[in-house]
Coordinates of C-alpha atoms in Angstrom, one line a residue:
Chain A
X37 CA -26.8 10.0 40.6
X38 CA -24.9 11.1 37.5
X39 CA -21.7 9.1 36.9
X40 CA -18.6 11.1 36.9
X41 CA -17.6 12.2 33.5
X42 CA -14.9 10.1 31.9
X43 CA -14.0 10.1 28.3
X44 CA -12.6 7.5 25.9
X45 CA -10.8 9.0 22.9
X46 CA -10.6 6.5 20.1
X47 CA -7.3 6.9 18.2
X48 CA -6.7 6.2 14.6
X49 CA -3.3 4.8 13.7
X50 CA -1.7 3.6 10.5
X51 CA 1.5 1.6 10.4
X52 CA 2.2 2.5 14.0
X53 CA 1.7 6.2 13.5
X54 CA -1.1 8.2 15.0
X55 CA -3.2 10.0 12.5
X56 CA -4.4 13.6 12.8
X57 CA -8.0 12.7 13.6
X58 CA -6.6 11.1 16.8
X59 CA -5.5 14.5 18.0
X60 CA -8.8 16.1 17.3
X61 CA -10.6 13.4 19.3
X62 CA -8.2 14.1 22.2
X63 CA -8.7 17.8 21.9
X64 CA -12.5 17.5 22.1
X65 CA -12.2 15.0 25.0
X66 CA -10.0 17.4 26.9
X67 CA -12.5 20.2 26.3
X68 CA -15.2 18.2 28.0
X69 CA -13.2 18.1 31.2
X70 CA -12.8 15.0 33.3
X71 CA -10.2 12.3 32.8
X72 CA -9.4 11.2 29.3
X73 CA -8.4 7.7 28.3
X74 CA -7.0 7.0 24.9
X75 CA -7.7 3.8 23.0
X76 CA -5.5 2.4 20.3
X77 CA -5.4 -1.1 18.6
X78 CA -3.4 -2.6 15.8
X79 CA -0.3 -4.5 15.0
X80 CA 2.4 -4.0 17.5
X81 CA 0.9 -0.7 18.7
X82 CA 2.3 -0.9 22.3
X83 CA 5.7 0.1 21.2
X84 CA 4.6 2.6 18.5
X85 CA 1.4 4.5 18.4
X86 CA 0.4 3.7 22.0
X87 CA 3.8 5.0 23.1
X88 CA 3.3 8.1 21.0
X89 CA -0.1 8.6 22.6
X90 CA 1.3 8.2 26.1
X91 CA 3.5 11.3 25.5
X92 CA 0.4 13.5 24.8
X93 CA -0.1 15.9 27.6
X94 CA -3.1 15.5 29.8
X95 CA -4.1 11.9 29.2
X96 CA -5.1 9.7 32.1
X97 CA -4.0 6.5 30.5
X98 CA -3.7 4.7 27.2
X99 CA -5.6 1.5 26.6
X100 CA -3.9 -0.6 23.9
X101 CA -4.7 -3.8 22.2
X102 CA -1.8 -5.4 20.3
X103 CA -3.4 -7.5 17.6
X104 CA -2.8 -7.5 13.9
X105 CA -6.5 -8.2 13.4
X106 CA -7.3 -4.6 14.2
X107 CA -4.6 -3.0 12.0
X108 CA -6.9 -2.0 9.2
X109 CA -9.7 -0.8 11.5
X110 CA -12.3 -3.0 10.0
X111 CA -15.6 -2.1 11.8
X112 CA -16.8 -5.7 12.0
X113 CA -14.2 -6.7 14.5
X114 CA -13.1 -3.2 15.8
X115 CA -16.6 -2.3 16.9
X116 CA -17.1 -5.3 19.2
X117 CA -13.5 -4.7 20.5
X118 CA -14.4 -1.1 21.4
X119 CA -17.7 -2.1 22.9
X120 CA -16.0 -4.5 25.3
X121 CA -13.5 -1.9 26.3
X122 CA -16.1 0.8 26.7
X123 CA -18.1 -1.5 29.0
X124 CA -15.1 -2.3 31.1
X125 CA -14.0 1.3 31.4
X126 CA -17.5 2.6 32.1
X127 CA -16.9 5.7 30.1
X128 CA -19.6 8.4 29.7
X129 CA -18.3 9.8 26.5
X130 CA -16.8 8.1 23.4
X131 CA -15.1 10.4 20.9
X132 CA -13.5 9.8 17.6
X133 CA -12.5 12.0 14.7
X134 CA -14.9 12.4 11.8
X135 CA -12.4 10.8 9.4
X136 CA -13.2 7.8 7.2
X137 CA -12.1 5.6 10.1
X138 CA -14.3 7.3 12.6
X139 CA -17.3 7.7 10.2
X140 CA -17.3 4.0 9.4
X141 CA -16.7 2.7 12.9
X142 CA -18.5 4.8 15.4
X143 CA -22.1 4.4 14.2
X144 CA -21.7 0.7 14.4
X145 CA -20.4 1.0 18.0
X146 CA -23.3 3.3 18.8
X147 CA -25.8 0.8 17.5
X148 CA -24.2 -2.0 19.5
X149 CA -24.5 0.2 22.6
X150 CA -28.1 1.3 21.6
X151 CA -27.0 4.9 21.5
X152 CA -27.9 7.7 19.1
X153 CA -24.6 9.1 17.9
X154 CA -23.9 12.8 17.5
X155 CA -21.9 13.2 14.3
X156 CA -19.3 15.8 13.2
X157 CA -19.6 18.2 16.1
X158 CA -17.9 21.6 15.9
X159 CA -18.6 22.8 19.4
X160 CA -19.2 21.5 23.0
X161 CA -21.6 23.5 25.1
X162 CA -21.7 21.1 28.1
X163 CA -21.3 17.4 28.8
X164 CA -24.6 16.6 27.0
X165 CA -25.0 19.5 24.6
X166 CA -23.2 19.8 21.3
X167 CA -23.1 22.0 18.2
X168 CA -23.0 20.6 14.7
X169 CA -23.6 22.0 11.2
X170 CA -26.5 20.6 9.2
X171 CA -27.7 21.2 5.6
X172 CA -24.2 21.6 4.3
X173 CA -23.3 24.1 7.0
X174 CA -26.2 26.3 6.1
X175 CA -27.7 25.8 9.6
X176 CA -26.1 25.2 12.9
X177 CA -27.9 22.8 15.3
X178 CA -27.5 22.8 19.0
X179 CA -28.5 19.4 20.2
X180 CA -28.8 17.7 23.6
X181 CA -28.2 14.0 24.0
X182 CA -30.3 12.1 26.5
X183 CA -28.4 8.9 26.1
X184 CA -26.5 7.7 29.1
X185 CA -23.4 7.3 27.0
X186 CA -22.5 9.9 24.5
X187 CA -21.0 8.6 21.2
X188 CA -19.5 11.5 19.2
X189 CA -17.4 12.2 16.1
X190 CA -15.7 15.5 15.9
X191 CA -14.8 17.8 13.0
X192 CA -11.0 18.0 12.9
X193 CA -10.7 21.7 12.0
X194 CA -12.8 22.6 15.1
X195 CA -10.7 20.8 17.7
X196 CA -7.0 21.5 17.6
X197 CA -4.1 22.3 19.9
X198 CA -3.2 19.1 21.6
X199 CA 0.4 19.1 23.1
X200 CA 2.0 16.0 21.8
X201 CA 5.0 16.1 24.2
X202 CA 5.4 16.3 28.0
X203 CA 2.9 13.6 29.0
X204 CA 3.6 10.3 30.6
X205 CA 0.4 8.3 30.6
X206 CA 0.5 4.7 31.7
X207 CA -0.1 2.2 28.9
X208 CA -2.6 -0.5 30.0
X209 CA -3.7 -3.7 28.2
X210 CA -7.2 -3.6 26.9
X211 CA -9.6 -6.5 26.7
X212 CA -9.6 -8.4 23.4
X213 CA -12.8 -10.3 22.5
X214 CA -11.2 -11.6 19.3
X215 CA -14.3 -11.3 17.3
X216 CA -13.6 -12.5 13.8
X217 CA -13.7 -10.0 11.0
X218 CA -16.3 -10.7 8.4
X219 CA -14.6 -8.6 5.8
X220 CA -11.2 -9.2 4.3
X221 CA -9.0 -6.3 3.6
X222 CA -7.8 -6.8 0.0
X223 CA -5.7 -3.8 -1.0
X224 CA -5.4 0.0 -0.9
X225 CA -4.3 2.7 -3.3
X226 CA -3.3 5.9 -1.5
X227 CA -2.4 9.0 -3.4
X228 CA 1.3 9.4 -2.7
X229 CA 2.1 13.0 -1.8
X230 CA 4.8 15.0 -0.2
X231 CA 2.3 17.8 0.3
X232 CA 0.7 18.7 3.6
X233 CA -2.5 16.9 4.5
X234 CA -5.5 18.7 3.0
X235 CA -7.6 18.6 6.2
X236 CA -4.9 20.2 8.4
X237 CA -2.8 22.2 6.0
X238 CA -2.3 25.9 6.8
X239 CA -2.6 26.8 3.1
X240 CA -4.8 25.3 0.5
X241 CA -4.9 26.0 -3.2
X242 CA -8.1 24.7 -4.8
X243 CA -9.3 24.4 -8.4
X244 CA -12.7 23.9 -9.9
X245 CA -14.5 23.2 -13.2
X246 CA -12.9 26.4 -14.7
X247 CA -9.6 24.5 -15.1
X248 CA -11.2 22.6 -18.0
X249 CA -9.1 19.4 -17.9
X250 CA -6.8 17.3 -15.7
X251 CA -3.8 18.5 -17.7
X252 CA -4.7 22.2 -17.1
X253 CA -5.4 21.5 -13.5
X254 CA -2.0 20.0 -13.0
X255 CA -0.3 22.7 -15.1
X256 CA -1.9 25.7 -13.4
X257 CA -2.8 24.6 -9.8
X258 CA 0.2 22.4 -8.9
X259 CA 3.0 25.1 -9.4
X260 CA 1.0 27.6 -7.3
X261 CA 0.5 25.0 -4.5
X262 CA 4.2 24.2 -4.7
X263 CA 5.2 27.8 -4.4
X264 CA 3.0 28.3 -1.4
X265 CA 3.8 25.0 0.2
X266 CA 0.1 24.4 0.1
X267 CA -2.2 21.3 0.0
X268 CA -4.3 20.9 -3.1
X269 CA -8.0 20.8 -3.0
X270 CA -10.8 20.6 -5.7
X271 CA -14.5 21.3 -6.0
X272 CA -16.9 18.4 -6.6
X273 CA -17.3 19.5 -10.2
X274 CA -13.6 19.2 -10.8
X275 CA -13.6 15.8 -9.1
X276 CA -16.6 14.6 -11.1
X277 CA -15.0 15.7 -14.3
X278 CA -11.9 13.7 -13.4
X279 CA -9.5 16.7 -13.1
X280 CA -8.5 15.7 -9.5
X281 CA -8.7 12.7 -7.2
X282 CA -11.8 12.3 -5.1
X283 CA -9.7 12.5 -1.9
X284 CA -9.0 16.1 -2.7
X285 CA -12.7 17.1 -2.7
X286 CA -13.5 20.0 -0.4
X287 CA -17.2 20.4 0.5
X288 CA -20.2 18.8 2.3
X289 CA -19.5 15.4 0.8
X290 CA -15.7 15.7 0.8
X291 CA -13.3 17.3 3.3
X292 CA -13.8 20.2 5.6
X293 CA -10.8 22.6 5.7
X294 CA -10.1 25.7 7.7
X295 CA -6.6 26.9 6.7
X296 CA -5.0 30.3 7.2
X297 CA -5.3 30.8 3.4
X298 CA -7.7 29.2 1.0
X299 CA -6.9 30.3 -2.5
X300 CA -9.3 29.1 -5.2
X301 CA -9.5 29.4 -8.9
X302 CA -12.3 28.5 -11.3
X303 CA -14.7 27.7 -8.4
X304 CA -18.1 29.4 -8.6
X305 CA -18.9 28.7 -4.9
X306 CA -21.9 26.4 -4.8
X307 CA -23.3 25.9 -1.3
X308 CA -22.0 22.4 -1.2
X309 CA -18.4 23.7 -1.7
X310 CA -18.7 26.6 0.7
X311 CA -19.8 24.2 3.4
X312 CA -16.3 22.7 3.3
X313 CA -14.1 25.9 3.4
X314 CA -16.0 28.9 4.8
X315 CA -14.2 28.7 8.1
X316 CA -10.9 29.4 6.4
X317 CA -9.1 32.4 7.9
X318 CA -8.6 34.2 4.6
X319 CA -10.3 33.3 1.4
X320 CA -9.0 34.5 -2.0
X321 CA -10.7 33.8 -5.3
X322 CA -9.9 34.1 -8.9
X323 CA -12.8 33.7 -11.3
X324 CA -13.8 35.2 -14.6
X325 CA -17.4 35.6 -13.6
X326 CA -17.7 38.8 -11.5
X327 CA -21.1 37.6 -10.2
X328 CA -19.9 34.2 -9.0
X329 CA -21.1 33.5 -5.4
X330 CA -17.5 32.8 -4.3
X331 CA -16.9 36.5 -4.3
X332 CA -19.6 37.0 -1.6
X333 CA -17.4 35.1 0.9
X334 CA -13.9 35.9 -0.4
X335 CA -11.8 38.4 1.5
X336 CA -10.1 39.2 -1.7
X337 CA -11.4 38.5 -5.2
X338 CA -9.8 38.9 -8.6
X339 CA -12.0 38.9 -11.7
X340 CA -10.0 37.4 -14.6
X341 CA -9.0 34.5 -16.7
X342 CA -7.4 32.0 -14.4
X343 CA -5.2 30.6 -17.1
X344 CA -3.4 34.0 -17.1
X345 CA -3.8 35.2 -13.6
X346 CA -2.8 32.0 -11.7
X347 CA 0.6 31.6 -13.6
X348 CA 1.3 35.3 -13.2
X349 CA 0.5 35.0 -9.4
X350 CA 2.8 31.9 -9.2
X351 CA 5.7 33.8 -10.9
X352 CA 5.3 36.9 -8.8
X353 CA 5.2 34.9 -5.6
X354 CA 8.3 32.9 -6.7
X355 CA 10.3 36.0 -7.5
X356 CA 9.4 37.6 -4.1
X357 CA 10.3 34.5 -2.1
Chain B
X194 CA -27.9 -18.7 4.1
X195 CA -29.6 -19.1 0.8
X196 CA -28.3 -16.7 -1.8
X197 CA -29.1 -17.9 -5.4
X198 CA -30.2 -14.3 -6.1
X199 CA -29.9 -10.7 -4.9
X200 CA -32.8 -9.4 -2.9
X201 CA -32.0 -5.7 -2.6
X202 CA -33.3 -3.1 -0.2
X203 CA -32.7 0.5 -1.1
X204 CA -33.8 2.9 1.7
X205 CA -34.2 6.4 0.3
X206 CA -35.0 9.8 1.8
X207 CA -36.9 12.9 0.6
X208 CA -34.8 16.0 1.3
X209 CA -34.7 19.6 0.4
X210 CA -33.2 19.8 -3.1
X211 CA -29.4 20.1 -3.0
X212 CA -29.4 23.3 -5.1
X213 CA -31.6 25.2 -2.7
X214 CA -30.2 27.3 0.1
X215 CA -32.2 26.3 3.2
X216 CA -33.7 29.1 5.4
X217 CA -34.0 28.8 9.2
X218 CA -37.7 28.9 10.5
X219 CA -38.9 31.7 12.7
X220 CA -39.1 29.6 15.8
X221 CA -35.4 28.6 15.3
X222 CA -36.3 24.9 15.6
X223 CA -35.4 23.8 12.1
X224 CA -35.3 24.9 8.5
X225 CA -38.4 26.1 6.5
X226 CA -39.7 23.1 4.5
X227 CA -43.2 24.3 3.3
X228 CA -43.2 25.3 -0.3
X229 CA -39.6 24.3 -0.7
X230 CA -38.5 22.0 -3.6
X231 CA -37.7 18.5 -2.3
X232 CA -36.0 15.7 -4.2
X233 CA -34.6 12.2 -3.7
X234 CA -31.4 12.5 -1.6
X235 CA -28.5 12.5 -4.1
X236 CA -26.7 9.7 -2.5
X237 CA -29.8 7.6 -2.6
X238 CA -30.0 8.1 -6.3
X239 CA -26.6 6.5 -6.5
X240 CA -27.8 3.5 -4.5
X241 CA -31.0 3.0 -6.6
X242 CA -28.8 3.3 -9.7
X243 CA -26.4 0.7 -8.4
X244 CA -29.2 -1.7 -7.6
X245 CA -30.5 -1.4 -11.1
X246 CA -27.1 -1.8 -12.7
X247 CA -26.6 -5.0 -10.7
X248 CA -29.7 -6.3 -12.5
X249 CA -28.5 -5.0 -15.9
X250 CA -25.2 -6.7 -15.6
X251 CA -25.6 -9.6 -18.0
X252 CA -22.5 -11.5 -16.9
X253 CA -23.3 -11.2 -13.2
X254 CA -23.0 -14.5 -11.3
X255 CA -26.0 -13.5 -9.2
X256 CA -29.2 -12.3 -10.7
X257 CA -31.3 -9.6 -9.1
X258 CA -34.6 -11.1 -7.9
X259 CA -36.1 -8.0 -6.5
X260 CA -35.4 -4.4 -5.6
X261 CA -37.4 -2.9 -2.8
X262 CA -37.3 0.9 -2.2
X263 CA -38.3 2.1 1.2
X264 CA -38.8 5.6 2.6
X265 CA -40.1 6.9 5.9
X266 CA -41.8 10.3 6.1
X267 CA -44.9 12.3 5.6
X268 CA -47.6 12.4 2.9
X269 CA -45.2 13.5 0.1
X270 CA -42.8 10.6 0.6
X271 CA -44.4 8.6 -2.2
X272 CA -43.0 11.1 -4.7
X273 CA -39.4 9.9 -4.1
X274 CA -40.5 6.3 -4.1
X275 CA -42.1 6.8 -7.5
X276 CA -38.8 8.3 -8.7
X277 CA -36.9 5.2 -7.4
X278 CA -39.4 2.9 -9.1
X279 CA -39.1 5.0 -12.4
X280 CA -35.4 4.4 -12.1
X281 CA -36.0 0.6 -11.8
X282 CA -37.0 -0.4 -8.3
X283 CA -39.7 -3.1 -8.5
X284 CA -41.8 -2.1 -5.5
X285 CA -41.9 0.3 -2.6
X286 CA -42.8 0.7 1.1
X287 CA -43.9 4.1 2.4
X288 CA -43.5 4.0 6.2
X289 CA -45.6 6.8 7.7
X290 CA -43.5 9.0 9.9
X291 CA -43.2 12.7 10.8
X292 CA -41.7 14.9 8.2
X293 CA -39.1 16.1 10.7
X294 CA -37.4 12.7 10.2
X295 CA -36.6 9.8 12.4
X296 CA -33.3 9.4 14.2
X297 CA -30.8 7.1 12.4
X298 CA -30.9 4.5 15.2
X299 CA -34.7 4.2 14.8
X300 CA -34.4 3.9 11.1
X301 CA -31.7 1.3 11.5
X302 CA -34.0 -0.7 13.8
X303 CA -36.9 -0.5 11.4
X304 CA -34.7 -1.5 8.5
X305 CA -33.4 -4.5 10.4
X306 CA -37.0 -5.8 10.7
X307 CA -37.7 -5.1 7.0
X308 CA -34.6 -7.1 6.1
X309 CA -35.7 -10.1 8.0
X310 CA -39.3 -10.1 6.9
X311 CA -38.5 -9.5 3.2
X312 CA -35.5 -11.9 3.2
X313 CA -33.1 -9.2 2.0
X314 CA -29.5 -10.1 1.4
X315 CA -28.1 -6.7 0.2
X316 CA -28.9 -3.3 1.5
X317 CA -27.7 -0.3 -0.5
X318 CA -27.9 3.1 1.2
X319 CA -26.5 6.6 0.5
X320 CA -23.5 7.5 2.7
X321 CA -25.4 10.4 4.2
X322 CA -28.5 12.4 3.8
X323 CA -27.8 16.0 2.8
X324 CA -30.2 17.4 5.4
X325 CA -29.0 16.0 8.7
X326 CA -25.5 15.2 7.4
X327 CA -25.2 12.4 10.0
X328 CA -23.8 9.5 7.9
X329 CA -24.9 6.8 10.4
X330 CA -27.8 4.7 9.2
X331 CA -25.9 2.1 7.1
X332 CA -23.3 1.4 9.7
X333 CA -25.9 1.1 12.4
X334 CA -27.9 -1.3 10.4
X335 CA -24.9 -3.5 9.7
X336 CA -24.0 -3.5 13.4
X337 CA -27.6 -4.4 14.4
X338 CA -27.7 -7.2 11.8
X339 CA -24.1 -8.3 12.5
X340 CA -23.4 -8.1 8.8
X341 CA -20.3 -7.0 7.0
X342 CA -20.3 -3.3 5.9
X343 CA -18.6 -1.3 3.3
X344 CA -19.1 2.5 3.5
X345 CA -18.5 5.1 0.8
X346 CA -18.4 2.6 -2.0
X347 CA -17.0 3.6 -5.4
X348 CA -17.1 0.2 -7.0
X349 CA -19.2 -2.9 -6.2
X350 CA -18.4 -6.2 -7.8
X351 CA -20.3 -9.5 -7.3
X352 CA -17.5 -12.1 -7.8
X353 CA -19.3 -15.5 -7.7
X354 CA -22.5 -17.4 -7.2
X355 CA -21.7 -17.9 -3.5
X356 CA -22.2 -14.2 -3.0
X357 CA -18.6 -13.0 -2.6
X358 CA -18.6 -9.2 -3.0
X359 CA -15.6 -6.9 -3.6
X360 CA -16.1 -3.3 -2.8
X361 CA -13.7 -0.5 -3.4
X362 CA -14.4 2.4 -1.1
X363 CA -13.2 5.9 -0.4
X364 CA -10.9 6.4 2.6
X365 CA -8.8 9.4 3.6
X366 CA -6.1 9.9 0.9
X367 CA -7.3 7.2 -1.5
X368 CA -9.3 4.0 -1.9
X369 CA -9.3 0.6 -0.2
X370 CA -10.8 -2.6 -1.4
X371 CA -12.6 -5.0 0.8
X372 CA -14.0 -8.5 0.3
X373 CA -17.0 -10.0 2.1
X374 CA -19.8 -12.5 1.7
X375 CA -23.5 -11.7 1.4
X376 CA -25.6 -10.7 3.2
X377 CA -24.0 -7.2 3.4
X378 CA -24.7 -3.5 3.8
X379 CA -23.1 -1.1 1.4
X380 CA -23.2 2.7 1.5
X381 CA -22.6 4.7 -1.7
X382 CA -20.3 7.5 -2.6
X383 CA -20.2 9.9 -5.6
X384 CA -17.9 8.1 -7.9
X385 CA -19.9 4.8 -7.8
X386 CA -22.0 5.7 -10.8
X387 CA -24.0 8.3 -12.7
X388 CA -27.7 8.0 -11.8
X389 CA -30.0 7.7 -14.8
X390 CA -32.9 10.1 -15.4
X391 CA -36.3 8.7 -15.0
X392 CA -37.8 8.8 -18.5
X393 CA -41.5 9.7 -19.1
X394 CA -42.5 6.1 -20.1
X395 CA -40.8 4.8 -17.0
X396 CA -42.4 7.4 -14.8
X397 CA -45.8 6.2 -16.2
X398 CA -44.9 2.6 -15.6
X399 CA -43.8 3.4 -12.1
X400 CA -47.3 4.5 -11.3
X401 CA -48.5 1.0 -11.7
X402 CA -45.8 -0.6 -9.5
X403 CA -46.9 -1.7 -6.0
X404 CA -46.4 0.9 -3.3
X405 CA -47.5 -0.3 0.1
X406 CA -48.2 2.0 3.0
X407 CA -46.7 0.8 6.4
X408 CA -46.4 2.2 9.9
X409 CA -43.5 2.1 12.3
X410 CA -45.7 -0.2 14.5
X411 CA -45.8 -2.7 11.6
X412 CA -42.1 -3.1 12.2
X413 CA -42.2 -3.0 16.0
X414 CA -40.4 0.3 16.4
X415 CA -41.4 3.5 18.1
X416 CA -40.3 7.0 17.1
X417 CA -38.3 7.4 20.3
X418 CA -36.0 10.5 20.3
X419 CA -32.7 10.5 22.1
X420 CA -31.6 13.8 20.8
X421 CA -33.3 17.0 21.7
X422 CA -33.0 20.0 19.3
X423 CA -32.3 23.1 21.5
X424 CA -32.0 25.5 18.6
X425 CA -31.2 25.9 14.9
X426 CA -29.4 29.1 14.0
X427 CA -27.8 30.8 11.0
X428 CA -24.1 30.2 10.6
X429 CA -22.0 33.2 11.2
X430 CA -22.2 35.3 8.1
X431 CA -19.0 35.8 6.2
X432 CA -18.6 39.2 4.6
X433 CA -16.7 39.3 1.3
X434 CA -13.9 41.8 1.3
X435 CA -14.3 43.1 -2.2
X436 CA -12.3 42.8 -5.3
X437 CA -8.8 43.9 -6.5
X438 CA -7.8 45.0 -10.0
X439 CA -4.8 42.8 -10.7
X440 CA -2.4 40.1 -9.4
X441 CA -0.3 42.8 -7.6
X442 CA -3.4 44.0 -5.8
X443 CA -4.2 40.4 -4.8
X444 CA -0.7 39.8 -3.4
X445 CA -0.8 43.2 -1.6
X446 CA -4.2 42.4 0.0
X447 CA -3.1 38.9 1.1
X448 CA 0.0 40.4 2.7
X449 CA -2.1 43.0 4.4
X450 CA -4.4 40.3 5.8
X451 CA -1.3 38.4 7.0
X452 CA -2.0 35.4 4.7
X453 CA 1.3 35.6 3.0

C-alpha cells in the first residue's frame, strides 16, 4: 500500500532570515499536494526564520532545530540531522531549492538514504514523475523515480508564488543527533549589493566579452542596471576574463534567471549562456555582430556598438523616467 | 589515518563536446550520440589539472604519491583517460559500463570501493557533468565515505603535513572558505584553474601509462536504475522577434512588449 504523500521542504536560512530558495522549495512541495512540513535549523532559528516560515500560507507545521552548529549549513553535520528528521517524520518527498546550499547538501542526504536524487526540476507531472532540463537546457527529460522516498532539488525560477503571510503553522522541535561537523567554517566574502538578487530579479542587465574590460563593464553596464533597477548578470566569458564576479554568471554552470526583461550587451549567445536565460519573458540584445546567435532568441535586437548604444539607451531611459 | 602523501583519485566522464548543440534522437529517449564529437567533461579537466598542480607545487607540505584517473563507460572511454594521463595522471581505470551512463548513486558506490582498495585520501571531481547536469556524485561519495566535502572549489590549499586542507568555494553571492582534514572529497568549479593542453610528447607518453580495464562487478556494484526515462524532448523553441534600427526603436519595442 502506498504511503500517503507527505513532503518535507528544507528551508535555507542565513542570519535568521529565510532565503529565496526556501520559498521555491515550498512552492514545489505545495504543487505536489499533500501536507507540507518545513524544516529549518541554525542559531536561534525558533524566534526568527522558523517564525517567519510559520507565517507562510499552507504549511502543516515547521520543524525547527535551534543549534548554532547548523548555522552555516555544513553538509557533514546537516545531512545526518536531516536524515534523522526525515526518518522520524516518514516523509515521502524531500525538497530543497537548487541553490549552493541545496546542491551541496541534498545529494549527501540522498546517498545516506540510499536514494537516487532528481536534480534541478522545472516541472512536476505527478508524485513520482518530474521534468528537468539536461544538456544545458537543450533537451528536456521527463523522469520517473522508483525510489520509495523522492529527494529533489528545484529550479527557483520554475516554482514561485508562495504566500508569505496568513499562515499559522505550529513550530515543533526537531530531533538533533548532534553529529560533529568534520569541516570548519573559516570565513566568507559575499559581494555586497543593494541590487535585487540576480536569480529572482524582475529585470536583469547582462554583459559579455564585448565589454572588453572590468572598467568598461562597470562604466557601461552598471548605470543601465541602476536606471532600470535591475540585477547585473554576466556571461561565462566575461567572468573568465575577470570583468565580473563569478556569482553574477548566468548560464548552465552559473545561475538560471527568468526575469520580465533580460537585456544583454556584448553577449554572442553561446548555448551555455542561453541555458540560463531563455525562459526570460522578454529578451533584448545589443551586439555589433548581426549574425550573433543571441538574435535568434531575442524579442528585440539592435545591431551596433555597445559602447555607444548602451550609454545612449541609459540616457534616454533616464530622461523618460 | 596514514597521510604522508596524497593519493588522488580523479573520476572523469566522456561527454558530448560542450560546443556542440545536442540533437534529440528519433525515439525521443535521449540525445543522438553516434558520430558526435565527445570530449573530457570540462569540469573534470579542472580536477585533473588541480591534481597535477598539487604535484607541481614545490613548497607543498604533502607530496603527491599517485594520481589515478577513472572513467566508466563504453569502448571509447579510454580516449578521455588518455587525455587525463597526457595532462599528468599516472594511471587509469576504465570501468566497462553502458554508454548511456550510470546513475550518480551507482557511480558513488563504485568510487567508494575504489577509494578503499586503492587507499585514496583525496578525491577530486568536477562539480557536474555537462550532459546530465545533475551535480551529485561528489557529495554522494563524501556521504557514503563519511568524509568532509567541499563543493564548487575555486582554491585548494594543503596547509600542513598532517593533511589540513583549506578550500575556498563558490556559494550564492560570493565565496566561503572551509577547513578540513584529509581524507576529503572536493568538487571543482570554473575559477579553480586553467587546464593545460595535452602536448604531443605527453600524448605519446600517455600511451605507455598503465590503463586497466575493470568491470562494475570488480567493485561489487550493479547497474541498478532508480530513475526511468519516460521521454526526452526538445525545449520549447523561442522565436526571435527581429531587429530594430536604433535605440528609440529598442525602447519603443520594449514598451510595446510591456517590458518597460
